[in-house]
Amino acid sequence: MHISLIVATDENNGIGIRGDQPAFISEDLKRFKALTTGNTIVMGRKTYQALPKGALPNRRNVVLTRQRHFSAPGCDIISQPDELNNICGPDEKVFVIGGGEVYKLFLSQSQEIYLTKIHHTFEGIDTWFPDIEDNNWEVKTTEGPFTDKKNGLSYSYINFSRRKI
Ligand SMILES: NC(=O)c1ccc[n+]([C@@H]2O[C@H](COP(=O)([O-])OP(=O)(O)OC[C@H]3O[C@@H](n4cnc5c(N)ncnc54)[C@H](OP(=O)(O)O)[C@@H]3O)[C@@H](O)[C@H]2O)c1
Protein backbone atom coordinates (compact mmCIF):
# COMPACT_ATOMS: atom_id res chain seq x y z
CA MET A 1 0.00 0.00 0.00
CA HIS A 2 1.35 3.41 -0.98
CA ILE A 3 -0.17 6.23 1.08
CA SER A 4 -0.24 9.88 0.02
CA LEU A 5 -1.92 12.82 1.69
CA ILE A 6 -3.64 15.32 -0.56
CA VAL A 7 -4.67 18.68 0.87
CA ALA A 8 -5.26 22.36 0.19
CA THR A 9 -4.05 24.68 2.95
CA ASP A 10 -3.83 28.40 3.47
CA GLU A 11 -0.59 30.12 4.51
CA ASN A 12 -1.13 29.02 8.14
CA ASN A 13 -1.97 25.37 7.34
CA GLY A 14 -5.69 26.15 7.69
CA ILE A 15 -7.94 23.63 5.94
CA GLY A 16 -11.45 24.01 7.33
CA ILE A 17 -14.10 26.40 8.58
CA ARG A 18 -17.27 25.07 10.24
CA GLY A 19 -17.19 21.74 8.47
CA ASP A 20 -16.38 23.13 5.06
CA GLN A 21 -13.28 24.11 3.14
CA PRO A 22 -12.27 27.78 3.16
CA ALA A 23 -12.08 27.92 -0.63
CA PHE A 24 -12.48 25.79 -3.73
CA ILE A 25 -10.23 26.25 -6.72
CA SER A 26 -11.66 24.64 -9.83
CA GLU A 27 -8.29 23.71 -11.39
CA ASP A 28 -7.28 22.14 -8.08
CA LEU A 29 -10.48 20.09 -7.99
CA LYS A 30 -9.68 18.82 -11.49
CA ARG A 31 -6.19 17.88 -10.38
CA PHE A 32 -7.59 16.13 -7.31
CA LYS A 33 -9.92 14.14 -9.56
CA ALA A 34 -7.13 13.22 -11.98
CA LEU A 35 -4.83 12.04 -9.18
CA THR A 36 -7.39 10.07 -7.18
CA THR A 37 -9.60 8.50 -9.86
CA GLY A 38 -9.02 4.77 -10.15
CA ASN A 39 -7.36 4.70 -6.73
CA THR A 40 -8.51 4.60 -3.12
CA ILE A 41 -9.46 7.63 -1.04
CA VAL A 42 -9.65 7.61 2.76
CA MET A 43 -11.51 10.23 4.74
CA GLY A 44 -12.87 10.96 8.19
CA ARG A 45 -16.59 10.80 8.84
CA LYS A 46 -16.83 14.61 8.98
CA THR A 47 -15.16 15.06 5.60
CA TYR A 48 -17.43 12.38 4.15
CA GLN A 49 -20.46 14.28 5.42
CA ALA A 50 -19.18 17.46 3.76
CA LEU A 51 -19.19 15.82 0.32
CA PRO A 52 -22.17 17.32 -1.51
CA LYS A 53 -23.11 14.10 -3.34
CA GLY A 54 -21.65 11.45 -1.07
CA ALA A 55 -19.06 8.94 -2.30
CA LEU A 56 -16.85 10.21 -5.11
CA PRO A 57 -17.27 8.24 -8.33
CA ASN A 58 -14.74 5.93 -9.99
CA ARG A 59 -12.59 5.43 -6.92
CA ARG A 60 -12.77 3.27 -3.86
CA ASN A 61 -14.08 5.39 -0.97
CA VAL A 62 -13.11 4.49 2.60
CA VAL A 63 -14.62 6.30 5.61
CA LEU A 64 -13.14 6.19 9.11
CA THR A 65 -15.66 6.38 11.97
CA ARG A 66 -16.11 4.97 15.48
CA GLN A 67 -19.87 4.75 14.94
CA ARG A 68 -20.82 1.10 14.61
CA HIS A 69 -23.75 1.51 12.27
CA PHE A 70 -22.68 4.50 10.25
CA SER A 71 -24.20 4.44 6.79
CA ALA A 72 -22.16 5.73 3.85
CA PRO A 73 -23.52 4.36 0.57
CA GLY A 74 -20.80 3.30 -1.85
CA CYS A 75 -18.10 3.45 0.83
CA ASP A 76 -16.10 0.92 2.81
CA ILE A 77 -16.21 1.72 6.52
CA ILE A 78 -13.27 1.23 8.87
CA SER A 79 -13.36 1.83 12.63
CA GLN A 80 -9.64 2.22 13.21
CA PRO A 81 -6.74 3.36 11.02
CA ASP A 82 -4.96 -0.05 11.06
CA GLU A 83 -7.93 -1.67 9.34
CA LEU A 84 -6.78 -0.02 6.13
CA ASN A 85 -3.97 -2.59 5.98
CA ASN A 86 -6.52 -5.40 6.03
CA ILE A 87 -8.72 -4.10 3.25
CA CYS A 88 -6.07 -2.73 0.86
CA GLY A 89 -3.80 -4.76 -1.37
CA PRO A 90 0.00 -4.30 -1.39
CA ASP A 91 -0.03 -2.37 -4.68
CA GLU A 92 -3.02 -0.20 -3.88
CA LYS A 93 -2.50 3.56 -4.19
CA VAL A 94 -4.25 5.29 -1.30
CA PHE A 95 -4.92 9.02 -0.98
CA VAL A 96 -5.87 10.37 2.42
CA ILE A 97 -8.19 13.29 1.63
CA GLY A 98 -8.81 14.66 5.14
CA GLY A 99 -9.81 16.12 7.35
CA GLY A 100 -7.55 17.40 10.09
CA GLU A 101 -7.91 14.41 12.44
CA VAL A 102 -7.37 11.88 9.70
CA TYR A 103 -4.33 13.64 8.19
CA LYS A 104 -2.74 13.48 11.65
CA LEU A 105 -3.48 9.76 11.94
CA PHE A 106 -1.90 8.83 8.61
CA LEU A 107 0.95 11.36 8.34
CA SER A 108 3.59 9.02 9.80
CA GLN A 109 2.66 6.19 7.38
CA SER A 110 2.54 8.31 4.26
CA GLN A 111 5.17 8.54 1.56
CA GLU A 112 3.97 11.63 -0.29
CA ILE A 113 2.08 14.86 0.28
CA TYR A 114 0.31 16.63 -2.53
CA LEU A 115 -0.08 20.13 -1.14
CA THR A 116 -2.01 22.93 -2.77
CA LYS A 117 -0.83 26.01 -0.93
CA ILE A 118 -3.29 28.88 -1.19
CA HIS A 119 -1.38 32.13 -0.75
CA HIS A 120 -3.91 33.69 1.56
CA THR A 121 -4.84 33.63 5.25
CA PHE A 122 -8.53 32.91 5.81
CA GLU A 123 -10.52 34.26 8.75
CA GLY A 124 -12.26 31.85 11.12
CA ILE A 125 -10.20 28.73 10.41
CA ASP A 126 -10.97 25.95 12.92
CA THR A 127 -9.17 22.94 11.37
CA TRP A 128 -5.50 22.64 10.39
CA PHE A 129 -3.15 20.34 8.53
CA PRO A 130 -0.44 19.02 10.89
CA ASP A 131 3.01 20.60 10.82
CA ILE A 132 5.47 18.59 8.81
CA GLU A 133 9.13 18.38 9.77
CA ASP A 134 11.76 19.39 7.21
CA ASN A 135 13.92 16.51 8.45
CA ASN A 136 11.34 14.00 7.25
CA TRP A 137 10.21 15.55 3.99
CA GLU A 138 11.80 16.95 0.86
CA VAL A 139 10.16 19.05 -1.81
CA LYS A 140 10.07 17.07 -5.04
CA THR A 141 8.28 19.49 -7.34
CA THR A 142 6.66 22.90 -7.18
CA GLU A 143 4.36 24.49 -9.75
CA GLY A 144 2.89 27.95 -9.77
CA PRO A 145 1.92 30.32 -8.44
CA PHE A 146 -1.29 30.30 -10.46
CA THR A 147 -4.32 32.54 -10.07
CA ASP A 148 -7.86 31.22 -9.85
CA LYS A 149 -9.96 33.03 -12.42
CA LYS A 150 -13.14 32.98 -10.34
CA ASN A 151 -12.00 34.08 -6.91
CA GLY A 152 -8.61 35.64 -7.71
CA LEU A 153 -6.78 33.45 -5.18
CA SER A 154 -3.13 32.71 -5.85
CA TYR A 155 -2.00 29.12 -5.22
CA SER A 156 0.91 26.74 -5.84
CA TYR A 157 1.29 22.98 -5.99
CA ILE A 158 4.06 21.60 -3.78
CA ASN A 159 4.76 17.87 -3.80
CA PHE A 160 6.71 16.40 -0.91
CA SER A 161 8.31 12.96 -0.64
CA ARG A 162 9.39 11.30 2.56
CA ARG A 163 13.17 11.45 2.91
CA LYS A 164 14.90 8.09 2.71
CA ILE A 165 16.83 7.36 5.89
N1 LIG B 1 -8.62 21.83 2.68
C1 LIG B 1 -8.65 20.52 2.47
O1 LIG B 1 -7.91 19.98 1.63
C2 LIG B 1 -9.61 19.69 3.24
C3 LIG B 1 -9.76 18.33 2.95
C4 LIG B 1 -10.66 17.57 3.71
C5 LIG B 1 -11.38 18.17 4.74
N2 LIG B 1 -11.22 19.49 4.98
C6 LIG B 1 -11.96 20.13 6.07
O2 LIG B 1 -11.58 19.52 7.32
C7 LIG B 1 -12.68 19.62 8.23
C8 LIG B 1 -13.00 18.24 8.79
O3 LIG B 1 -11.86 17.77 9.50
P1 LIG B 1 -12.00 17.19 10.99
O4 LIG B 1 -10.65 17.02 11.55
O5 LIG B 1 -12.97 18.04 11.74
O6 LIG B 1 -12.75 15.81 10.74
P2 LIG B 1 -12.37 14.50 9.88
O7 LIG B 1 -10.91 14.20 10.05
O8 LIG B 1 -12.91 14.63 8.50
O9 LIG B 1 -13.26 13.39 10.59
C9 LIG B 1 -13.15 13.17 11.98
C10 LIG B 1 -13.90 11.93 12.32
O10 LIG B 1 -13.18 10.77 11.88
C11 LIG B 1 -13.41 9.71 12.78
N3 LIG B 1 -12.15 9.35 13.44
C12 LIG B 1 -11.10 10.14 13.75
N4 LIG B 1 -10.12 9.43 14.35
C13 LIG B 1 -10.57 8.15 14.41
C14 LIG B 1 -10.02 6.94 14.92
N5 LIG B 1 -8.78 6.91 15.48
N6 LIG B 1 -10.75 5.82 14.84
C15 LIG B 1 -11.98 5.83 14.28
N7 LIG B 1 -12.56 6.94 13.76
C16 LIG B 1 -11.87 8.09 13.85
C17 LIG B 1 -14.40 10.21 13.82
O11 LIG B 1 -15.70 9.95 13.29
P3 LIG B 1 -16.97 9.67 14.27
O12 LIG B 1 -17.16 10.93 15.05
O13 LIG B 1 -18.07 9.34 13.34
O14 LIG B 1 -16.57 8.48 15.13
C18 LIG B 1 -14.12 11.71 13.81
O15 LIG B 1 -15.19 12.49 14.30
C19 LIG B 1 -13.83 20.21 7.44
O16 LIG B 1 -13.88 21.60 7.66
C20 LIG B 1 -13.45 19.92 5.99
O17 LIG B 1 -14.05 20.81 5.07
C21 LIG B 1 -10.36 20.25 4.26
Coordinates of C-alpha atoms in Angstrom, one line a residue, residues 22-90:
P22 CA -12.3 27.8 3.2
A23 CA -12.1 27.9 -0.6
F24 CA -12.5 25.8 -3.7
I25 CA -10.2 26.3 -6.7
S26 CA -11.7 24.6 -9.8
E27 CA -8.3 23.7 -11.4
D28 CA -7.3 22.1 -8.1
L29 CA -10.5 20.1 -8.0
K30 CA -9.7 18.8 -11.5
R31 CA -6.2 17.9 -10.4
F32 CA -7.6 16.1 -7.3
K33 CA -9.9 14.1 -9.6
A34 CA -7.1 13.2 -12.0
L35 CA -4.8 12.0 -9.2
T36 CA -7.4 10.1 -7.2
T37 CA -9.6 8.5 -9.9
G38 CA -9.0 4.8 -10.1
N39 CA -7.4 4.7 -6.7
T40 CA -8.5 4.6 -3.1
I41 CA -9.5 7.6 -1.0
V42 CA -9.7 7.6 2.8
M43 CA -11.5 10.2 4.7
G44 CA -12.9 11.0 8.2
R45 CA -16.6 10.8 8.8
K46 CA -16.8 14.6 9.0
T47 CA -15.2 15.1 5.6
Y48 CA -17.4 12.4 4.1
Q49 CA -20.5 14.3 5.4
A50 CA -19.2 17.5 3.8
L51 CA -19.2 15.8 0.3
P52 CA -22.2 17.3 -1.5
K53 CA -23.1 14.1 -3.3
G54 CA -21.6 11.4 -1.1
A55 CA -19.1 8.9 -2.3
L56 CA -16.8 10.2 -5.1
P57 CA -17.3 8.2 -8.3
N58 CA -14.7 5.9 -10.0
R59 CA -12.6 5.4 -6.9
R60 CA -12.8 3.3 -3.9
N61 CA -14.1 5.4 -1.0
V62 CA -13.1 4.5 2.6
V63 CA -14.6 6.3 5.6
L64 CA -13.1 6.2 9.1
T65 CA -15.7 6.4 12.0
R66 CA -16.1 5.0 15.5
Q67 CA -19.9 4.8 14.9
R68 CA -20.8 1.1 14.6
H69 CA -23.8 1.5 12.3
F70 CA -22.7 4.5 10.2
S71 CA -24.2 4.4 6.8
A72 CA -22.2 5.7 3.8
P73 CA -23.5 4.4 0.6
G74 CA -20.8 3.3 -1.8
C75 CA -18.1 3.4 0.8
D76 CA -16.1 0.9 2.8
I77 CA -16.2 1.7 6.5
I78 CA -13.3 1.2 8.9
S79 CA -13.4 1.8 12.6
Q80 CA -9.6 2.2 13.2
P81 CA -6.7 3.4 11.0
D82 CA -5.0 0.0 11.1
E83 CA -7.9 -1.7 9.3
L84 CA -6.8 0.0 6.1
N85 CA -4.0 -2.6 6.0
N86 CA -6.5 -5.4 6.0
I87 CA -8.7 -4.1 3.3
C88 CA -6.1 -2.7 0.9
G89 CA -3.8 -4.8 -1.4
P90 CA 0.0 -4.3 -1.4

